[in-house]
Amino acid sequence: MILMKDIYKTYANGVTALNGINIDIKQGEFVYIVGPSGAGKSTFIKLIFREVKPSSGTIVIGDMDLSGIKERKVPFLRRNIGVVYQDFKLLSKLSVYENIAFALEVIEESPKNIRKRVMEVLEQVGLKNKARFLPNELSGGEQQRVSIARAIVNHPKIVIADEPTGNLDPETSWGIMKTFEEINASGTTIIMATHSKEIVNTIKKRVIAIEDGLIVRDEHRGDYGYEI
Ligand code: ADP
Ligand code: ADP
């Protein structure tokens, strides 16, 4: 499902972020990406939805080989991938409903289907009664739920989360993790970069550790493995 072979990434400023990454992630897996700051976790994640292009190596996502992919095909790749960020990245002037509907409007779904699907995902993340609110009228945890709803509204095969609980208190974080587990239980692959030792050591999943642009550990039901 997600295959990387000999991936190197050197940014324009000469910084090498990834130094020969090989990985195979199957459909339906739940994977934590751990490692120190600057190790290459965000770069690894961004390669998957082509926010970043590798300097060399092969990436295959589903049946798409990204090596030769035309720019006009990139939106098709991204339709299969939902992304959740640490800082939510919601549009502040749009309501909760509109933030989520936006993802469907760009693919020209019918208004009737949009309404049905948006209310469905809002129900799934427990925010049906907040549809008309603006993002800044919600708590951090609620805003993250909106961004999760936006990520899954297209039924993506993969959900990528870059430190999704990084701005949330522990109690709220557990609720967010439960939502990710439910999404994973329906067959969606989850790739989550995290610095939370408590989460990784409690909700056991595959752990891929990256240090200095290399995978240094890849364990089924692994530990966080760092002190902080
Ligand atoms: P992590 O997510 O593990 O903190 P990153 O992938 O963000 O690591 O960064 C890996 C290295 O690449 C760091 O040295 C970082 O400064 C550098 N880097 C990340 N993004 C860019 C960029 N757009 N341009 C130049 N250097 C970058
Ligand atoms: P995060 O770790 O929250 O995902 P980023 O990926 O944006 O943050 O940045 C990670 C690291 O890469 C930071 O140290 C940042 O300074 C560096 N970085 C990001 N973009 C650039 C860039 N365009 N040029 C140089 N360094 C960058």
Short mmCIF file of N, CA, C and O in Angstrom, two decimals, residues 38-83:
data_model
loop_
_atom_site.label_atom_id
_atom_site.label_comp_id
_atom_site.label_asym_id
_atom_site.label_seq_id
_atom_site.Cartn_x
_atom_site.Cartn_y
_atom_site.Cartn_z
N GLY A 38 13.83 17.04 14.15
CA GLY A 38 14.80 17.18 13.07
C GLY A 38 15.25 15.86 12.47
O GLY A 38 16.09 15.84 11.56
N ALA A 39 14.68 14.74 12.93
CA ALA A 39 15.11 13.41 12.46
C ALA A 39 14.68 13.11 11.03
O ALA A 39 15.28 12.28 10.35
N GLY A 40 13.60 13.77 10.60
CA GLY A 40 13.09 13.50 9.25
C GLY A 40 11.65 12.99 9.23
O GLY A 40 11.13 12.63 8.17
N LYS A 41 10.96 13.00 10.37
CA LYS A 41 9.60 12.46 10.46
C LYS A 41 8.63 13.21 9.55
O LYS A 41 7.88 12.60 8.80
N SER A 42 8.65 14.55 9.65
CA SER A 42 7.71 15.33 8.82
C SER A 42 8.01 15.15 7.34
O SER A 42 7.09 15.05 6.52
N THR A 43 9.28 15.10 7.00
CA THR A 43 9.66 14.90 5.60
C THR A 43 9.14 13.56 5.11
O THR A 43 8.54 13.47 4.02
N PHE A 44 9.30 12.52 5.91
CA PHE A 44 8.82 11.18 5.58
C PHE A 44 7.31 11.22 5.30
O PHE A 44 6.82 10.71 4.30
N ILE A 45 6.59 11.88 6.20
CA ILE A 45 5.13 11.97 6.09
C ILE A 45 4.72 12.75 4.84
O ILE A 45 3.80 12.37 4.12
N LYS A 46 5.43 13.85 4.59
CA LYS A 46 5.06 14.72 3.46
C LYS A 46 5.32 14.05 2.11
O LYS A 46 4.69 14.40 1.11
N LEU A 47 6.24 13.08 2.07
CA LEU A 47 6.50 12.35 0.82
C LEU A 47 5.26 11.58 0.39
O LEU A 47 5.01 11.41 -0.80
N ILE A 48 4.49 11.10 1.38
CA ILE A 48 3.37 10.21 1.08
C ILE A 48 2.27 10.94 0.30
O ILE A 48 1.67 10.37 -0.60
N PHE A 49 2.03 12.22 0.65
CA PHE A 49 0.99 12.94 -0.13
C PHE A 49 1.60 13.98 -1.06
O PHE A 49 0.93 14.89 -1.53
N ARG A 50 2.92 13.76 -1.33
CA ARG A 50 3.61 14.56 -2.35
C ARG A 50 3.65 16.04 -2.02
O ARG A 50 3.61 16.88 -2.93
N GLU A 51 3.68 16.36 -0.73
CA GLU A 51 3.96 17.76 -0.36
C GLU A 51 5.45 18.00 -0.58
O GLU A 51 5.88 19.12 -0.80
N VAL A 52 6.22 16.90 -0.50
CA VAL A 52 7.66 16.93 -0.73
C VAL A 52 7.97 15.85 -1.76
O VAL A 52 7.35 14.78 -1.74
N LYS A 53 8.89 16.14 -2.67
CA LYS A 53 9.34 15.14 -3.65
C LYS A 53 10.69 14.59 -3.22
O LYS A 53 11.56 15.36 -2.79
N PRO A 54 10.91 13.28 -3.38
CA PRO A 54 12.22 12.74 -3.01
C PRO A 54 13.30 13.20 -3.98
O PRO A 54 13.00 13.51 -5.14
N SER A 55 14.54 13.26 -3.52
CA SER A 55 15.66 13.56 -4.43
C SER A 55 15.97 12.34 -5.27
O SER A 55 16.33 12.46 -6.44
N SER A 56 15.83 11.16 -4.67
CA SER A 56 15.94 9.92 -5.44
C SER A 56 15.22 8.81 -4.69
O SER A 56 14.89 8.95 -3.51
N GLY A 57 14.95 7.72 -5.43
CA GLY A 57 14.24 6.58 -4.85
C GLY A 57 12.83 6.46 -5.39
O GLY A 57 12.36 7.32 -6.13
N THR A 58 12.16 5.37 -4.99
CA THR A 58 10.83 5.04 -5.52
C THR A 58 9.80 5.05 -4.40
O THR A 58 10.05 4.50 -3.33
N ILE A 59 8.64 5.67 -4.68
CA ILE A 59 7.51 5.63 -3.75
C ILE A 59 6.30 5.12 -4.51
O ILE A 59 5.98 5.65 -5.58
N VAL A 60 5.65 4.10 -3.95
CA VAL A 60 4.40 3.63 -4.54
C VAL A 60 3.31 3.75 -3.47
O VAL A 60 3.48 3.27 -2.34
N ILE A 61 2.21 4.42 -3.81
CA ILE A 61 1.07 4.57 -2.90
C ILE A 61 -0.12 3.90 -3.58
O ILE A 61 -0.56 4.36 -4.63
N GLY A 62 -0.62 2.82 -2.98
CA GLY A 62 -1.68 2.04 -3.64
C GLY A 62 -1.14 1.54 -4.96
O GLY A 62 -0.11 0.88 -5.00
N ASP A 63 -1.84 1.88 -6.06
CA ASP A 63 -1.34 1.44 -7.36
C ASP A 63 -0.66 2.58 -8.12
O ASP A 63 -0.45 2.49 -9.32
N MET A 64 -0.31 3.66 -7.40
CA MET A 64 0.33 4.81 -8.05
C MET A 64 1.82 4.86 -7.74
O MET A 64 2.21 5.02 -6.58
N ASP A 65 2.62 4.74 -8.79
CA ASP A 65 4.07 4.94 -8.64
C ASP A 65 4.32 6.44 -8.77
O ASP A 65 4.07 7.03 -9.81
N LEU A 66 4.78 7.06 -7.69
CA LEU A 66 4.91 8.53 -7.69
C LEU A 66 6.13 9.02 -8.47
O LEU A 66 6.26 10.22 -8.73
N SER A 67 7.01 8.09 -8.86
CA SER A 67 8.23 8.50 -9.57
C SER A 67 7.91 9.27 -10.84
O SER A 67 8.45 10.33 -11.09
N GLY A 68 6.99 8.71 -11.63
CA GLY A 68 6.73 9.35 -12.91
C GLY A 68 5.42 10.11 -12.96
O GLY A 68 4.95 10.51 -14.01
N ILE A 69 4.83 10.37 -11.77
CA ILE A 69 3.48 10.93 -11.71
C ILE A 69 3.45 12.36 -12.29
O ILE A 69 4.29 13.19 -11.99
N LYS A 70 2.45 12.61 -13.12
CA LYS A 70 2.26 13.94 -13.69
C LYS A 70 1.62 14.84 -12.64
O LYS A 70 0.80 14.39 -11.85
N GLU A 71 1.96 16.13 -12.65
CA GLU A 71 1.42 17.07 -11.67
C GLU A 71 -0.11 17.03 -11.64
O GLU A 71 -0.72 17.12 -10.58
N ARG A 72 -0.73 16.87 -12.80
CA ARG A 72 -2.20 16.90 -12.85
C ARG A 72 -2.82 15.66 -12.19
O ARG A 72 -4.02 15.62 -11.92
N LYS A 73 -2.00 14.62 -11.94
CA LYS A 73 -2.50 13.41 -11.26
C LYS A 73 -2.40 13.53 -9.73
O LYS A 73 -3.00 12.72 -9.01
N VAL A 74 -1.65 14.51 -9.25
CA VAL A 74 -1.43 14.63 -7.81
C VAL A 74 -2.74 14.78 -7.02
O VAL A 74 -2.91 14.14 -5.98
N PRO A 75 -3.72 15.58 -7.52
CA PRO A 75 -5.00 15.66 -6.80
C PRO A 75 -5.69 14.30 -6.63
O PRO A 75 -6.35 14.06 -5.62
N PHE A 76 -5.51 13.40 -7.60
CA PHE A 76 -6.11 12.07 -7.48
C PHE A 76 -5.46 11.28 -6.36
O PHE A 76 -6.11 10.56 -5.61
N LEU A 77 -4.14 11.41 -6.25
CA LEU A 77 -3.41 10.78 -5.14
C LEU A 77 -3.97 11.31 -3.82
O LEU A 77 -4.30 10.56 -2.91
N ARG A 78 -4.11 12.66 -3.73
CA ARG A 78 -4.48 13.29 -2.46
C ARG A 78 -5.92 12.98 -2.05
O ARG A 78 -6.25 13.04 -0.88
N ARG A 79 -6.75 12.62 -2.99
CA ARG A 79 -8.12 12.23 -2.65
C ARG A 79 -8.16 10.95 -1.82
O ARG A 79 -9.14 10.68 -1.15
N ASN A 80 -7.11 10.15 -1.94
CA ASN A 80 -7.05 8.90 -1.17
C ASN A 80 -6.34 9.07 0.16
O ASN A 80 -6.11 8.08 0.86
N ILE A 81 -5.97 10.30 0.48
CA ILE A 81 -5.18 10.55 1.69
C ILE A 81 -5.77 11.71 2.47
O ILE A 81 -5.91 12.81 1.93
N GLY A 82 -6.13 11.48 3.72
CA GLY A 82 -6.57 12.56 4.60
C GLY A 82 -5.41 12.98 5.48
O GLY A 82 -4.64 12.13 5.92
N VAL A 83 -5.30 14.28 5.74
CA VAL A 83 -4.17 14.76 6.54
C VAL A 83 -4.68 15.55 7.75
O VAL A 83 -5.57 16.39 7.62
#
